Amino acid sequence: VYTMLGGLLGAVYSEIFQFLIFLVSNLILIPVIIHKLGGLHHIYAGVEHNFGSSFFSATPPGGQFGILTILALVAQGLFFAASPSGGEGFTAQKFMAAENEFHAQVGQLFNAFLSLVVRVLPFILLGLVAAAVFPPGAVQGELAWGLLVKKYSFAGLTGLLVAGEFASYQSAVSTEMNWGASYLINDLYKRLIMKDATDRHYVWASRVATFILLVLALVVANFMVKGMMAWFLFINNVMIAFILPLAWLRFFWWRLNIWGEIAALAGGWLYGWSWLDPVMGIAGAVVVASWAKNLIGSTGKVLLDREMDHPLAEEILEVIEDEYAEGQNRIADLHVWRVGQNAYVCVISLVT
């Protein structure tokens, strides 16, 4: 309901609240479990008993990291840091809703930090607890969190954890519903059916589209998902892997359009060109590295007060000291900051 009535803004604000519920509830669960198990040293001992001391090794069982493995991990990290969602349309939707390009870049970096660091940290500790409590093969991995909650949580916290799980699910659903409705309205309805309607009309049309998508999703989930699970796994593991880099890189090069995606799908599905995905991943990492370098340079100037080297600072001095008071004003202190693409603010201490 809130997605249908609030649109993108409603989905974004609700996602913030839902993310906090999900994160805080699991952060509360961690010290509760640690206390009931007798401390971290008992957890480490349990993990070592179940899986051996090699479980804590920083390198995989196959051996030490080679230079090629490290470079591959760096490339993969740059790619996913640029887009935790793999470059889907709802990432671009939030880009284009930002006030300017600078806000979009910083917002996406913050999104990457929340998605790949903050959200993951609680589950590293909970994963250690599960490895200590459950012997190898005792439970399926997707059931471990629920069993930990059932075994160690208490009344009140269990309700908060269940609410956090529902909040996480609702956050994903609201994003997908709003994203899908934007496609239906902007790319289909507005371009081909009702080209010159009022904004009010399009808002109500988007609410109807959101409701229709929800109904269709419920029907598919109830009657078709179980039988289509094998197809979902095939699509995600075989076909989508080739299309994700192209879906993301289209924001940087206009030639990577729908025909490129079709070619990637054909290569992955019909010809088994498994090398397409790592090649495009490396290409994406190179683009992200270049983008990150420019972003660090532009933000570093703000952090280090380097905007004082900009010609605008000299212009401010000249206008205030010479033109307005014929030399009777003197600037004792001046700081200039860039807050947008071509927007600046300044703080001036003026002696008259």
Tab-separated table of C-alpha atoms in Angstrom:
chain	number	residue	atom	x	y	z
A	1	VAL	CA	0.000	0.000	0.000
A	2	TYR	CA	2.729	2.492	0.927
A	3	THR	CA	4.589	1.744	-2.307
A	4	MET	CA	1.432	2.186	-4.356
A	5	LEU	CA	0.554	5.508	-2.690
A	6	GLY	CA	4.041	6.898	-2.006
A	7	GLY	CA	5.859	5.954	-5.193
A	8	LEU	CA	9.657	6.048	-5.286
A	9	LEU	CA	9.918	8.385	-2.292
A	10	GLY	CA	7.678	6.139	-0.216
A	11	ALA	CA	9.722	3.079	-1.187
A	12	VAL	CA	13.032	4.771	-0.314
A	13	TYR	CA	11.924	6.085	3.092
A	14	SER	CA	10.355	2.741	4.030
A	15	GLU	CA	13.516	0.891	2.939
A	16	ILE	CA	15.612	2.978	5.343
A	17	PHE	CA	13.304	2.120	8.248
A	18	GLN	CA	13.111	-1.562	7.247
A	19	PHE	CA	16.888	-1.815	6.895
A	20	LEU	CA	17.342	-0.425	10.410
A	21	ILE	CA	14.859	-2.934	11.867
A	22	PHE	CA	16.630	-5.801	10.121
A	23	LEU	CA	20.114	-4.641	11.157
A	24	VAL	CA	19.360	-3.653	14.770
A	25	SER	CA	17.438	-6.853	15.559
A	26	ASN	CA	20.350	-9.030	14.394
A	27	LEU	CA	22.882	-6.855	16.227
A	28	ILE	CA	20.906	-7.435	19.435
A	29	LEU	CA	20.825	-11.194	18.789
A	30	ILE	CA	24.625	-11.491	18.568
A	31	PRO	CA	25.548	-10.607	22.206
A	32	VAL	CA	22.571	-12.653	23.446
A	33	ILE	CA	23.894	-15.780	21.719
A	34	ILE	CA	27.500	-15.093	22.745
A	35	HIS	CA	26.412	-14.818	26.391
A	36	LYS	CA	24.347	-18.029	26.278
A	37	LEU	CA	27.226	-19.952	24.697
A	38	GLY	CA	29.695	-18.786	27.332
A	39	GLY	CA	31.709	-16.266	25.349
A	40	LEU	CA	33.640	-16.044	22.112
A	41	HIS	CA	36.313	-18.510	23.226
A	42	HIS	CA	33.672	-21.249	23.544
A	43	ILE	CA	32.377	-20.375	20.051
A	44	TYR	CA	35.882	-20.574	18.563
A	45	ALA	CA	36.432	-23.901	20.327
A	46	GLY	CA	33.150	-25.244	18.941
A	47	VAL	CA	34.041	-24.190	15.400
A	48	GLU	CA	37.461	-25.820	15.674
A	49	HIS	CA	35.868	-29.010	17.042
A	50	ASN	CA	33.352	-29.214	14.182
A	51	PHE	CA	35.468	-28.044	11.259
A	52	GLY	CA	39.090	-28.044	12.378
A	53	SER	CA	41.547	-25.182	12.793
A	54	SER	CA	41.757	-24.691	9.009
A	55	PHE	CA	38.274	-23.120	9.158
A	56	PHE	CA	39.866	-19.874	10.392
A	57	SER	CA	42.420	-19.732	7.591
A	58	ALA	CA	42.233	-16.574	5.497
A	59	THR	CA	43.000	-18.541	2.342
A	60	PRO	CA	40.751	-21.149	0.691
A	61	PRO	CA	41.420	-24.892	1.133
A	62	GLY	CA	43.005	-25.074	-2.331
A	63	GLY	CA	46.138	-23.262	-1.159
A	64	GLN	CA	47.614	-19.793	-0.901
A	65	PHE	CA	46.489	-16.822	-2.961
A	66	GLY	CA	48.430	-16.264	-6.144
A	67	ILE	CA	48.798	-12.903	-7.854
A	68	LEU	CA	46.184	-13.847	-10.464
A	69	THR	CA	43.643	-14.735	-7.755
A	70	ILE	CA	44.259	-11.459	-5.947
A	71	LEU	CA	43.838	-9.449	-9.152
A	72	ALA	CA	40.611	-11.322	-9.936
A	73	LEU	CA	39.241	-10.598	-6.451
A	74	VAL	CA	40.163	-6.914	-6.776
A	75	ALA	CA	38.409	-6.724	-10.151
A	76	GLN	CA	35.344	-8.482	-8.771
A	77	GLY	CA	35.303	-6.209	-5.716
A	78	LEU	CA	35.459	-3.063	-7.836
A	79	PHE	CA	32.628	-4.326	-10.018
A	80	PHE	CA	30.275	-5.211	-7.169
A	81	ALA	CA	31.218	-2.138	-5.137
A	82	ALA	CA	30.023	-0.031	-8.029
A	83	SER	CA	26.699	-1.810	-8.105
A	84	PRO	CA	25.718	-4.294	-5.381
A	85	SER	CA	22.559	-4.958	-7.343
A	86	GLY	CA	24.461	-5.873	-10.504
A	87	GLY	CA	23.349	-2.821	-12.469
A	88	GLU	CA	19.617	-3.457	-12.552
A	89	GLY	CA	17.183	-0.742	-13.484
A	90	PHE	CA	16.257	0.179	-9.923
A	91	THR	CA	19.881	1.214	-9.349
A	92	ALA	CA	19.616	3.587	-12.303
A	93	GLN	CA	16.199	4.705	-11.057
A	94	LYS	CA	17.758	5.942	-7.821
A	95	PHE	CA	20.707	7.467	-9.731
A	96	MET	CA	18.374	9.572	-11.825
A	97	ALA	CA	16.299	10.621	-8.818
A	98	ALA	CA	19.364	12.245	-7.194
A	99	GLU	CA	19.724	16.022	-7.212
A	100	ASN	CA	22.885	15.932	-9.331
A	101	GLU	CA	25.641	13.621	-10.544
A	102	PHE	CA	27.806	14.171	-7.463
A	103	HIS	CA	24.968	13.151	-5.129
A	104	ALA	CA	24.300	10.089	-7.284
A	105	GLN	CA	27.945	8.978	-7.100
A	106	VAL	CA	28.319	9.506	-3.358
A	107	GLY	CA	24.932	7.919	-2.710
A	108	GLN	CA	25.923	4.815	-4.654
A	109	LEU	CA	29.224	4.534	-2.780
A	110	PHE	CA	27.319	4.781	0.509
A	111	ASN	CA	24.875	2.182	-0.795
A	112	ALA	CA	27.806	-0.117	-1.593
A	113	PHE	CA	29.204	0.373	1.924
A	114	LEU	CA	25.854	-0.454	3.538
A	115	SER	CA	25.216	-3.434	1.261
A	116	LEU	CA	28.662	-5.018	1.220
A	117	VAL	CA	30.015	-4.120	4.676
A	118	VAL	CA	27.423	-3.030	7.250
A	119	ARG	CA	24.754	-5.538	6.222
A	120	VAL	CA	27.216	-8.441	6.059
A	121	LEU	CA	29.101	-7.985	9.347
A	122	PRO	CA	26.390	-9.337	11.713
A	123	PHE	CA	26.040	-12.483	9.636
A	124	ILE	CA	29.766	-13.210	9.745
A	125	LEU	CA	29.441	-13.575	13.525
A	126	LEU	CA	26.156	-15.470	13.249
A	127	GLY	CA	27.792	-17.773	10.695
A	128	LEU	CA	30.576	-18.509	13.190
A	129	VAL	CA	27.963	-19.289	15.834
A	130	ALA	CA	26.139	-21.641	13.454
A	131	ALA	CA	29.427	-23.396	12.639
A	132	ALA	CA	30.049	-23.855	16.364
A	133	VAL	CA	26.545	-25.072	17.245
A	134	PHE	CA	25.644	-27.311	14.300
A	135	PRO	CA	27.944	-30.185	13.223
A	136	PRO	CA	28.777	-30.501	9.511
A	137	GLY	CA	25.745	-31.614	7.514
A	138	ALA	CA	23.364	-31.308	10.484
A	139	VAL	CA	21.294	-28.474	8.980
A	140	GLN	CA	20.873	-26.842	5.609
A	141	GLY	CA	22.583	-23.452	5.349
A	142	GLU	CA	19.408	-21.508	4.607
A	143	LEU	CA	17.807	-22.860	7.826
A	144	ALA	CA	20.677	-22.019	10.189
A	145	TRP	CA	19.556	-18.472	11.039
A	146	GLY	CA	16.013	-19.534	11.876
A	147	LEU	CA	17.239	-22.377	14.060
A	148	LEU	CA	19.574	-20.023	15.941
A	149	VAL	CA	16.687	-17.659	16.592
A	150	LYS	CA	14.463	-20.521	17.754
A	151	LYS	CA	17.137	-21.907	20.045
A	152	TYR	CA	18.654	-18.804	21.635
A	153	SER	CA	16.288	-15.865	21.258
A	154	PHE	CA	13.699	-14.818	23.835
A	155	ALA	CA	10.188	-13.387	23.762
A	156	GLY	CA	10.194	-9.862	22.371
A	157	LEU	CA	13.483	-10.230	20.541
A	158	THR	CA	12.047	-13.095	18.493
A	159	GLY	CA	9.195	-10.838	17.407
A	160	LEU	CA	11.659	-8.098	16.465
A	161	LEU	CA	13.756	-10.572	14.457
A	162	VAL	CA	10.714	-11.878	12.611
A	163	ALA	CA	9.669	-8.280	11.933
A	164	GLY	CA	13.189	-7.597	10.639
A	165	GLU	CA	12.982	-10.574	8.289
A	166	PHE	CA	9.628	-9.402	6.973
A	167	ALA	CA	11.021	-5.857	6.649
A	168	SER	CA	13.908	-7.152	4.548
A	169	TYR	CA	11.481	-9.033	2.317
A	170	GLN	CA	9.129	-6.048	2.023
A	171	SER	CA	12.037	-3.775	1.143
A	172	ALA	CA	12.941	-5.938	-1.854
A	173	VAL	CA	9.302	-6.291	-2.921
A	174	SER	CA	8.577	-2.554	-2.737
A	175	THR	CA	11.667	-1.771	-4.830
A	176	GLU	CA	10.737	-4.300	-7.502
A	177	MET	CA	7.098	-3.153	-7.618
A	178	ASN	CA	7.990	0.517	-7.964
A	179	TRP	CA	10.667	-0.259	-10.558
A	180	GLY	CA	8.333	-2.423	-12.627
A	181	ALA	CA	5.566	0.169	-12.515
A	182	SER	CA	7.999	2.861	-13.720
A	183	TYR	CA	8.817	0.711	-16.760
A	184	LEU	CA	5.159	0.150	-17.566
A	185	ILE	CA	4.254	3.838	-17.281
A	186	ASN	CA	7.321	5.611	-18.709
A	187	ASP	CA	8.350	3.142	-21.415
A	188	LEU	CA	4.989	1.767	-22.488
A	189	TYR	CA	1.911	3.654	-21.322
A	190	LYS	CA	3.285	7.195	-21.594
A	191	ARG	CA	5.083	6.649	-24.917
A	192	LEU	CA	2.546	4.512	-26.782
A	193	ILE	CA	-0.916	4.795	-25.190
A	194	MET	CA	-1.462	8.154	-23.418
A	195	LYS	CA	1.175	10.569	-24.664
A	196	ASP	CA	-0.211	13.933	-23.512
A	197	ALA	CA	-2.034	13.212	-20.244
A	198	THR	CA	-1.578	15.249	-17.063
A	199	ASP	CA	0.900	14.380	-14.322
A	200	ARG	CA	-2.014	13.549	-12.033
A	201	HIS	CA	-3.217	10.988	-14.568
A	202	TYR	CA	0.206	9.325	-14.758
A	203	VAL	CA	0.464	9.188	-10.967
A	204	TRP	CA	-2.856	7.340	-10.723
A	205	ALA	CA	-1.885	5.120	-13.646
A	206	SER	CA	1.343	4.197	-11.837
A	207	ARG	CA	-0.628	3.262	-8.721
A	208	VAL	CA	-2.858	0.995	-10.774
A	209	ALA	CA	0.203	-0.532	-12.468
A	210	THR	CA	1.807	-1.187	-9.084
A	211	PHE	CA	-1.334	-2.946	-7.870
A	212	ILE	CA	-1.549	-5.066	-11.024
A	213	LEU	CA	2.092	-6.108	-10.665
A	214	LEU	CA	1.496	-7.109	-7.041
A	215	VAL	CA	-1.507	-9.253	-7.986
A	216	LEU	CA	0.416	-10.938	-10.816
A	217	ALA	CA	3.393	-11.562	-8.527
A	218	LEU	CA	1.154	-13.191	-5.918
A	219	VAL	CA	-0.423	-15.428	-8.554
A	220	VAL	CA	2.957	-16.498	-9.925
A	221	ALA	CA	4.373	-17.056	-6.426
A	222	ASN	CA	1.402	-19.167	-5.331
A	223	PHE	CA	0.905	-21.338	-8.398
A	224	MET	CA	4.084	-21.368	-10.461
A	225	VAL	CA	7.265	-20.680	-8.475
A	226	LYS	CA	7.778	-24.203	-7.136
A	227	GLY	CA	7.549	-25.756	-10.578
A	228	MET	CA	9.729	-23.044	-12.134
A	229	MET	CA	12.538	-23.170	-9.535
A	230	ALA	CA	14.850	-25.130	-11.833
A	231	TRP	CA	14.324	-22.515	-14.558
A	232	PHE	CA	15.016	-19.675	-12.094
A	233	LEU	CA	18.303	-21.290	-11.087
A	234	PHE	CA	19.237	-21.841	-14.737
A	235	ILE	CA	18.462	-18.220	-15.661
A	236	ASN	CA	20.407	-16.792	-12.725
A	237	ASN	CA	23.455	-19.027	-13.068
A	238	VAL	CA	23.790	-19.450	-16.828
A	239	MET	CA	22.046	-16.627	-18.665
A	240	ILE	CA	21.962	-13.577	-16.363
A	241	ALA	CA	25.678	-13.833	-15.558
A	242	PHE	CA	26.461	-12.624	-19.080
A	243	ILE	CA	23.921	-9.824	-19.130
A	244	LEU	CA	24.762	-8.152	-15.795
A	245	PRO	CA	28.018	-6.454	-16.883
A	246	LEU	CA	26.290	-5.094	-19.977
A	247	ALA	CA	23.289	-3.892	-17.973
A	248	TRP	CA	25.678	-1.934	-15.774
A	249	LEU	CA	28.127	-0.689	-18.415
A	250	ARG	CA	25.327	0.817	-20.500
A	251	PHE	CA	25.483	3.827	-18.176
A	252	PHE	CA	29.016	4.541	-19.422
A	253	TRP	CA	28.863	3.635	-23.133
A	254	TRP	CA	25.750	4.133	-25.239
A	255	ARG	CA	26.638	1.318	-27.649
A	256	LEU	CA	26.031	-1.283	-24.926
A	257	ASN	CA	22.283	-1.335	-25.587
A	258	ILE	CA	19.595	-4.009	-25.816
A	259	TRP	CA	21.286	-5.633	-28.834
A	260	GLY	CA	24.419	-6.163	-26.776
A	261	GLU	CA	22.346	-7.844	-24.093
A	262	ILE	CA	20.716	-10.125	-26.674
A	263	ALA	CA	24.153	-11.069	-28.011
A	264	ALA	CA	25.371	-11.806	-24.468
A	265	LEU	CA	22.349	-13.999	-23.770
A	266	ALA	CA	22.840	-15.876	-27.031
A	267	GLY	CA	26.525	-16.381	-26.318
A	268	GLY	CA	25.887	-17.657	-22.826
A	269	TRP	CA	22.911	-19.864	-23.647
A	270	LEU	CA	23.514	-21.208	-27.156
A	271	TYR	CA	27.285	-21.294	-27.493
A	272	GLY	CA	28.483	-21.710	-23.911
A	273	TRP	CA	30.907	-18.794	-24.121
A	274	SER	CA	31.724	-18.833	-20.415
A	275	TRP	CA	34.642	-16.437	-20.956
A	276	LEU	CA	32.251	-13.551	-21.763
A	277	ASP	CA	31.364	-12.941	-18.121
A	278	PRO	CA	34.908	-12.609	-16.678
A	279	VAL	CA	35.978	-10.502	-19.666
A	280	MET	CA	33.096	-8.078	-19.160
A	281	GLY	CA	33.685	-8.133	-15.417
A	282	ILE	CA	37.300	-7.061	-15.912
A	283	ALA	CA	36.212	-4.378	-18.370
A	284	GLY	CA	33.693	-3.137	-15.833
A	285	ALA	CA	36.340	-3.104	-13.108
A	286	VAL	CA	38.599	-0.935	-15.286
A	287	VAL	CA	35.781	1.539	-15.875
A	288	VAL	CA	34.918	1.608	-12.152
A	289	ALA	CA	38.567	2.123	-11.197
A	290	SER	CA	38.757	5.124	-13.524
A	291	TRP	CA	35.460	6.467	-12.192
A	292	ALA	CA	36.573	5.938	-8.577
A	293	LYS	CA	39.863	7.752	-9.236
A	294	ASN	CA	38.023	10.812	-10.552
A	295	LEU	CA	35.557	10.706	-7.664
A	296	ILE	CA	38.328	10.481	-5.062
A	297	GLY	CA	40.028	13.439	-6.714
A	298	SER	CA	36.887	15.586	-6.675
A	299	THR	CA	35.857	14.678	-3.122
A	300	GLY	CA	39.423	14.946	-1.838
A	301	LYS	CA	39.502	18.595	-2.883
A	302	VAL	CA	36.472	19.235	-0.704
A	303	LEU	CA	37.877	17.336	2.280
A	304	LEU	CA	41.281	19.038	2.056
A	305	ASP	CA	39.906	22.520	1.356
A	306	ARG	CA	41.630	22.578	-2.033
A	307	GLU	CA	38.840	24.618	-3.623
A	308	MET	CA	40.731	27.686	-2.454
A	309	ASP	CA	42.907	27.175	-5.559
A	310	HIS	CA	39.853	27.680	-7.756
A	311	PRO	CA	39.676	31.006	-9.657
A	312	LEU	CA	36.361	31.629	-7.908
A	313	ALA	CA	38.213	32.376	-4.643
A	314	GLU	CA	40.210	35.145	-6.319
A	315	GLU	CA	37.026	36.500	-7.868
A	316	ILE	CA	35.326	36.684	-4.457
A	317	LEU	CA	38.297	38.537	-3.016
A	318	GLU	CA	38.338	41.009	-5.870
A	319	VAL	CA	34.597	41.717	-5.800
A	320	ILE	CA	34.301	42.208	-2.036
A	321	GLU	CA	37.543	44.067	-1.340
A	322	ASP	CA	37.786	46.249	-4.427
A	323	GLU	CA	34.458	46.761	-6.134
A	324	TYR	CA	31.958	47.080	-3.285
A	325	ALA	CA	33.843	49.289	-0.834
A	326	GLU	CA	36.670	50.722	-2.941
A	327	GLY	CA	39.345	48.998	-0.887
A	328	GLN	CA	37.770	49.701	2.534
A	329	ASN	CA	36.811	46.046	3.107
A	330	ARG	CA	39.352	43.377	3.972
A	331	ILE	CA	38.687	39.641	4.026
A	332	ALA	CA	40.326	38.131	7.093
A	333	ASP	CA	39.348	34.540	6.352
A	334	LEU	CA	37.766	32.823	3.360
A	335	HIS	CA	36.731	29.213	2.776
A	336	VAL	CA	35.133	27.982	-0.446
A	337	TRP	CA	33.518	24.549	-0.859
A	338	ARG	CA	32.011	22.898	-3.892
A	339	VAL	CA	28.604	21.366	-3.094
A	340	GLY	CA	27.487	20.391	-6.601
A	341	GLN	CA	28.486	20.210	-10.247
A	342	ASN	CA	28.724	24.012	-10.581
A	343	ALA	CA	27.551	25.109	-7.135
A	344	TYR	CA	29.757	26.578	-4.394
A	345	VAL	CA	29.303	27.922	-0.880
A	346	CYS	CA	31.674	30.110	1.065
A	347	VAL	CA	32.282	31.344	4.609
A	348	ILE	CA	33.799	34.826	4.877
A	349	SER	CA	35.228	36.744	7.846
A	350	LEU	CA	35.027	40.379	6.763
A	351	VAL	CA	36.759	43.397	8.322
A	352	THR	CA	35.139	46.729	7.313
